[in-house]
CSV table of C-alpha atoms in Angstrom, one decimal:
chain,number,residue,atom,x,y,z
A,1,MET,CA,21.5,6.2,5.3
A,2,ARG,CA,21.3,2.2,5.5
A,3,ILE,CA,21.4,1.2,9.0
A,4,ASP,CA,21.8,-2.9,9.0
A,5,PRO,CA,18.6,-4.9,8.4
A,6,VAL,CA,18.0,-7.2,11.1
A,7,VAL,CA,15.1,-9.2,9.6
A,8,LYS,CA,16.3,-10.3,5.9
A,9,SER,CA,14.7,-13.7,5.6
A,10,MET,CA,14.2,-15.1,2.3
A,11,GLU,CA,11.9,-17.7,2.5
A,12,SER,CA,8.4,-17.7,0.2
A,13,ALA,CA,5.6,-15.5,1.9
A,14,ALA,CA,3.1,-17.2,2.1
A,15,SER,CA,1.3,-18.8,-1.4
A,16,GLU,CA,-1.5,-17.1,-1.2
A,17,LEU,CA,-0.3,-14.4,-1.5
A,18,ASP,CA,0.4,-15.2,-4.7
A,19,LEU,CA,-1.8,-15.3,-8.2
A,20,PRO,CA,0.0,-17.4,-10.8
A,21,ILE,CA,1.3,-15.0,-14.1
A,22,GLN,CA,0.8,-17.4,-16.4
A,23,SER,CA,-3.1,-17.9,-14.5
A,24,VAL,CA,-6.3,-15.5,-14.9
A,25,ALA,CA,-6.4,-13.7,-18.1
A,26,LEU,CA,-3.2,-12.0,-17.7
A,27,GLN,CA,-3.4,-10.4,-21.2
A,28,ARG,CA,-6.4,-8.3,-19.6
A,29,LEU,CA,-4.6,-7.1,-16.2
A,30,ILE,CA,-1.8,-6.0,-18.3
A,31,ALA,CA,-4.4,-3.9,-19.8
A,32,GLU,CA,-6.2,-2.8,-17.2
A,33,VAL,CA,-3.2,-0.7,-15.4
A,34,ARG,CA,-0.6,0.2,-18.9
A,35,ARG,CA,-0.7,3.6,-19.2
A,36,SER,CA,-1.7,3.8,-22.6
A,37,ASP,CA,-5.6,2.4,-21.2
A,38,ASP,CA,-5.7,6.7,-20.8
A,39,PRO,CA,-4.4,9.0,-24.0
A,40,HIS,CA,-4.4,11.8,-21.2
A,41,VAL,CA,-1.9,10.8,-18.9
A,42,PHE,CA,1.5,12.4,-18.8
A,43,ASP,CA,4.1,10.0,-17.4
A,44,ALA,CA,2.8,8.4,-14.9
A,45,THR,CA,5.2,6.0,-13.2
A,46,ALA,CA,7.1,9.7,-12.2
A,47,TYR,CA,3.5,10.3,-10.1
A,48,ASN,CA,2.6,9.8,-6.9
A,49,ARG,CA,-0.9,8.5,-6.6
A,50,THR,CA,-1.2,10.4,-2.9
A,51,TYR,CA,0.1,13.5,-3.8
A,52,HIS,CA,-3.3,15.1,-4.0
A,53,ARG,CA,-3.0,15.2,0.4
A,54,HIS,CA,0.1,17.5,-0.2
A,55,ASN,CA,-1.6,19.9,-2.1
A,56,ARG,CA,-3.9,20.7,0.4
B,1,MET,CA,11.4,1.8,32.3
B,2,ALA,CA,7.8,3.3,30.9
B,3,MET,CA,4.9,0.9,30.6
B,4,LEU,CA,3.3,0.3,27.1
B,5,THR,CA,-0.4,1.6,28.0
B,6,THR,CA,-1.8,1.4,24.7
B,7,HIS,CA,-1.9,-1.5,22.6
B,8,ASP,CA,0.1,-2.6,19.7
B,9,PRO,CA,-2.5,-2.8,17.0
B,10,TYR,CA,1.2,-3.3,14.6
B,11,ALA,CA,2.2,-6.3,17.1
B,12,PRO,CA,1.5,-9.0,14.0
B,13,LEU,CA,3.7,-7.7,11.7
B,14,ASN,CA,6.3,-9.7,10.9
B,15,PRO,CA,7.2,-9.4,7.3
B,16,ALA,CA,7.9,-13.3,5.7
B,17,GLU,CA,9.9,-12.2,2.6
B,18,CYS,CA,12.4,-9.6,2.0
B,19,VAL,CA,13.3,-9.1,-2.0
B,20,GLU,CA,15.6,-6.3,-3.7
B,21,GLN,CA,14.7,-6.7,-6.5
B,22,PRO,CA,13.6,-5.4,-9.6
B,23,PHE,CA,12.9,-3.0,-6.2
B,24,ARG,CA,13.3,-3.0,-2.1
B,25,TYR,CA,10.2,-4.6,-0.7
B,26,PHE,CA,9.0,-7.0,1.5
B,27,LEU,CA,6.3,-9.0,2.0
B,28,ALA,CA,3.9,-9.8,5.4
B,29,GLU,CA,0.7,-12.2,6.0
B,30,ARG,CA,-0.6,-9.9,8.8
B,31,CYS,CA,0.1,-6.5,10.4
B,32,LEU,CA,-3.0,-5.8,12.4
B,33,ALA,CA,-3.9,-7.7,15.2
B,34,PRO,CA,-7.1,-9.4,14.9
B,35,GLU,CA,-9.3,-6.6,17.0
B,36,SER,CA,-7.7,-3.8,15.6
B,37,ALA,CA,-8.4,-5.2,11.7
B,38,ALA,CA,-12.0,-6.3,12.4
B,39,ALA,CA,-13.5,-3.3,14.0
B,40,LEU,CA,-11.6,-0.7,11.0
B,41,LEU,CA,-12.9,-3.1,8.5
B,42,GLU,CA,-16.4,-2.2,10.2
B,43,TRP,CA,-15.6,1.8,10.8
B,44,LEU,CA,-14.4,2.2,7.3
B,45,GLU,CA,-17.8,0.5,5.8
B,46,ILE,CA,-20.1,1.8,7.5
B,47,ASP,CA,-19.0,4.9,9.2
B,48,ALA,CA,-15.6,6.3,7.2
B,49,PRO,CA,-15.5,9.7,6.1
B,50,TRP,CA,-14.6,8.4,2.3
B,51,THR,CA,-14.0,11.8,-0.8
B,52,LEU,CA,-14.2,10.2,-4.3
B,53,VAL,CA,-10.6,11.8,-5.6
B,54,GLU,CA,-9.7,11.8,-9.2
B,55,THR,CA,-6.9,11.6,-11.3
B,56,ASP,CA,-5.8,11.2,-14.9
B,57,PHE,CA,-4.6,7.4,-14.2
B,58,TYR,CA,-6.8,6.3,-11.6
B,59,GLU,CA,-9.8,7.3,-9.2
B,60,GLN,CA,-10.4,6.0,-5.3
B,61,PHE,CA,-12.2,6.7,-2.6
B,62,GLU,CA,-10.3,8.1,0.4
B,63,PHE,CA,-9.0,10.1,3.5
B,64,ASP,CA,-6.2,11.0,5.7
B,65,LEU,CA,-6.4,9.7,8.9
B,66,ARG,CA,-5.0,12.5,10.8
B,67,ASP,CA,-7.9,14.7,9.4
B,68,VAL,CA,-10.7,12.2,11.9
B,69,VAL,CA,-11.1,11.5,15.3
B,70,LEU,CA,-10.8,7.8,15.1
B,71,PRO,CA,-12.9,6.0,18.1
B,72,PRO,CA,-11.1,5.2,20.8
B,73,ALA,CA,-10.8,1.4,19.3
B,74,LEU,CA,-8.9,2.4,16.3
B,75,ALA,CA,-7.2,5.1,18.4
B,76,PRO,CA,-4.3,3.4,18.4
B,77,LEU,CA,-3.6,3.0,15.1
B,78,VAL,CA,-2.0,7.0,14.6
B,79,ASP,CA,-1.0,6.5,18.7
B,80,PRO,CA,2.4,8.2,17.5
B,81,ALA,CA,4.7,5.1,19.7
B,82,MET,CA,2.1,2.8,17.9
B,83,LEU,CA,3.3,4.6,14.6
B,84,ASP,CA,6.7,4.4,15.8
B,85,ARG,CA,6.9,0.6,16.3
B,86,LEU,CA,6.1,0.8,12.9
B,87,ARG,CA,8.4,3.0,11.5
B,88,HIS,CA,10.9,0.9,13.4
B,89,LYS,CA,9.8,-2.4,12.0
B,90,MET,CA,10.4,-0.9,8.2
B,91,GLU,CA,13.8,0.3,9.3
B,92,ALA,CA,14.9,-3.4,10.6
B,93,THR,CA,13.4,-5.1,7.2
B,94,LEU,CA,14.3,-2.3,5.3
B,95,GLY,CA,17.6,-1.6,5.7
B,96,ASP,CA,17.0,2.2,5.8
B,97,SER,CA,16.7,5.0,8.9
B,98,LEU,CA,13.5,6.8,8.8
B,99,SER,CA,11.9,10.3,10.5
B,100,GLU,CA,9.4,10.3,12.9
B,101,HIS,CA,6.7,11.1,10.2
B,102,VAL,CA,4.7,9.1,9.4
B,103,GLU,CA,1.3,9.3,7.0
B,104,VAL,CA,-1.4,7.3,6.7
B,105,VAL,CA,-4.6,7.2,4.5
B,106,ALA,CA,-7.3,4.5,3.6
B,107,HIS,CA,-7.8,3.5,0.1
B,108,ARG,CA,-10.9,2.2,-1.2
B,109,LEU,CA,-11.4,0.8,-4.5
B,110,ASP,CA,-15.0,0.4,-6.0
B,111,PRO,CA,-15.9,-2.3,-8.7
B,112,GLY,CA,-15.1,-0.7,-12.2
B,113,GLN,CA,-12.1,1.1,-10.3
B,114,ARG,CA,-8.1,-0.1,-10.5
B,115,ILE,CA,-4.5,1.9,-10.1
B,116,GLY,CA,-2.8,2.4,-13.3
B,117,ILE,CA,1.3,1.3,-13.5
B,118,HIS,CA,3.1,4.2,-11.6
B,119,ASN,CA,6.2,4.0,-8.9
B,120,ASP,CA,5.2,6.7,-6.1
B,121,MET,CA,8.3,8.8,-7.1
B,122,ARG,CA,7.8,12.3,-6.1
B,123,GLU,CA,10.5,15.1,-5.4
B,124,GLY,CA,11.2,15.4,-1.6
B,125,GLY,CA,8.1,13.5,-1.0
B,126,GLU,CA,8.0,10.4,1.0
B,127,THR,CA,10.6,7.1,0.6
B,128,HIS,CA,8.9,4.3,1.8
B,129,ARG,CA,5.9,2.9,1.9
B,130,LEU,CA,3.0,0.2,3.5
B,131,THR,CA,0.2,-0.9,2.3
B,132,VAL,CA,-2.1,-3.3,4.5
B,133,GLN,CA,-5.5,-4.6,2.7
B,134,LEU,CA,-8.2,-5.3,4.5
B,135,ASN,CA,-11.4,-6.6,2.5
B,136,ARG,CA,-14.8,-9.1,3.7
B,137,GLY,CA,-12.4,-12.2,1.3
B,138,LEU,CA,-12.3,-11.6,-2.5
B,139,ALA,CA,-11.9,-14.1,-5.2
B,140,ASP,CA,-9.6,-14.1,-7.7
B,141,GLU,CA,-12.1,-13.4,-10.1
B,142,ASP,CA,-13.1,-10.2,-8.4
B,143,GLY,CA,-9.4,-8.7,-9.7
B,144,GLY,CA,-8.1,-6.0,-7.8
B,145,PHE,CA,-4.5,-7.4,-7.7
B,146,PHE,CA,-1.3,-5.5,-6.4
B,147,MET,CA,1.0,-6.1,-9.6
B,148,LEU,CA,4.9,-5.3,-9.5
B,149,PHE,CA,6.9,-4.8,-12.8
B,150,ASN,CA,10.0,-5.4,-13.4
B,151,SER,CA,10.4,-1.3,-15.3
B,152,ASP,CA,7.9,0.9,-16.7
B,153,ASN,CA,6.2,-1.5,-19.5
B,154,ALA,CA,3.0,-3.3,-17.7
B,155,GLU,CA,3.8,-6.3,-19.8
B,156,ASP,CA,6.9,-6.7,-17.8
B,157,ILE,CA,5.2,-8.3,-14.3
B,158,HIS,CA,7.6,-9.7,-11.8
B,159,ARG,CA,5.0,-10.8,-9.3
B,160,ILE,CA,1.1,-10.3,-8.7
B,161,LEU,CA,-0.6,-9.9,-5.2
B,162,ARG,CA,-3.6,-11.6,-4.2
B,163,PRO,CA,-5.6,-8.9,-2.0
B,164,VAL,CA,-5.3,-11.1,0.8
B,165,SER,CA,-7.0,-9.4,3.9
B,166,GLY,CA,-4.5,-8.8,6.8
B,167,SER,CA,-1.8,-9.0,4.1
B,168,ALA,CA,1.0,-6.1,3.5
B,169,ILE,CA,3.9,-5.0,1.7
B,170,GLY,CA,6.2,-3.1,2.4
B,171,PHE,CA,8.3,-1.0,0.1
B,172,ALA,CA,11.3,1.3,-0.7
B,173,ILE,CA,9.9,4.2,-3.4
B,174,GLY,CA,12.4,5.0,-6.5
B,175,PRO,CA,12.3,5.2,-10.1
B,176,ASP,CA,12.1,1.5,-9.7
B,177,SER,CA,9.6,0.8,-7.8
B,178,HIS,CA,6.3,0.5,-10.6
B,179,HIS,CA,3.5,-0.8,-9.1
B,180,ALA,CA,-0.6,-0.7,-10.3
B,181,VAL,CA,-3.6,-2.5,-8.7
B,182,SER,CA,-6.2,-4.4,-11.4
B,183,ARG,CA,-9.1,-3.5,-12.2
B,184,LEU,CA,-11.8,-4.4,-9.1
B,185,HIS,CA,-15.0,-6.3,-10.4
B,186,ASN,CA,-16.7,-7.6,-7.7
B,187,GLY,CA,-16.8,-6.5,-3.7
B,188,VAL,CA,-14.8,-3.5,-1.8
B,189,ARG,CA,-10.8,-3.6,-1.4
B,190,TYR,CA,-9.9,-0.6,1.2
B,191,THR,CA,-6.2,-0.6,2.4
B,192,LEU,CA,-4.5,1.5,4.7
B,193,VAL,CA,-2.1,3.3,3.0
B,194,TYR,CA,1.6,4.4,5.4
B,195,SER,CA,3.5,6.7,3.7
B,196,PHE,CA,7.6,6.8,5.5
B,197,HIS,CA,10.5,10.0,5.2
B,198,ALA,CA,13.9,8.9,4.9
B,199,ALA,CA,15.9,10.7,8.1
B,200,GLY,CA,16.7,14.1,7.4
B,201,ARG,CA,14.6,14.2,4.8
B,202,ALA,CA,11.4,14.7,5.9
């Protein structure tokens, strides 16, 4: 159920948090998180990285 | 009116930016009270019971805060009343009603580790996430960026966030909530990961 949001500012957060996308070896970053890095990965996009906690 | 006898470690959380696309999320420059953040970081570095977890697409050290006895200074972090206040901030910011059930897990990323692109979806699982960064200061060359995507294509980047200590991102988990953490090259990157459940689903 949705409730009315109270805080909804579209003001930009601190730019300190944002890394400009056209910077710092972007292709390296993409390669680091690409699924095809690992040939054994199934559908990682539908995977919850804390899933194991629920299987203890 | 009941007196609040425990200080609220989440009092500083004040979302500075709310975004609707490619999925609903918000950013906050600071989530924890400075004294709580300092005590927590020191405890994570020295005494926390880390366990290495390895899966198909990530490896990292983690533990569930429900499984440990926290030092008194950190106990408010998992105090039900404090987590309830945090939950209400999530509800107010993202516009969803959440159940009282909240989970808190600590994660540690060491150099060489990363988390591949994923969306946190799990049938019947948590529906909302809050991730708080804690570290001694990471430079851009240290990596460990929180990356948000427009799709499941790793090249389709929406935004890249620096792991600024104390900052937080909260989001609604869904088919489009694709995110990842780039490889950490230097330093240690800690996060507190809070999981919430939509009301009526927990």
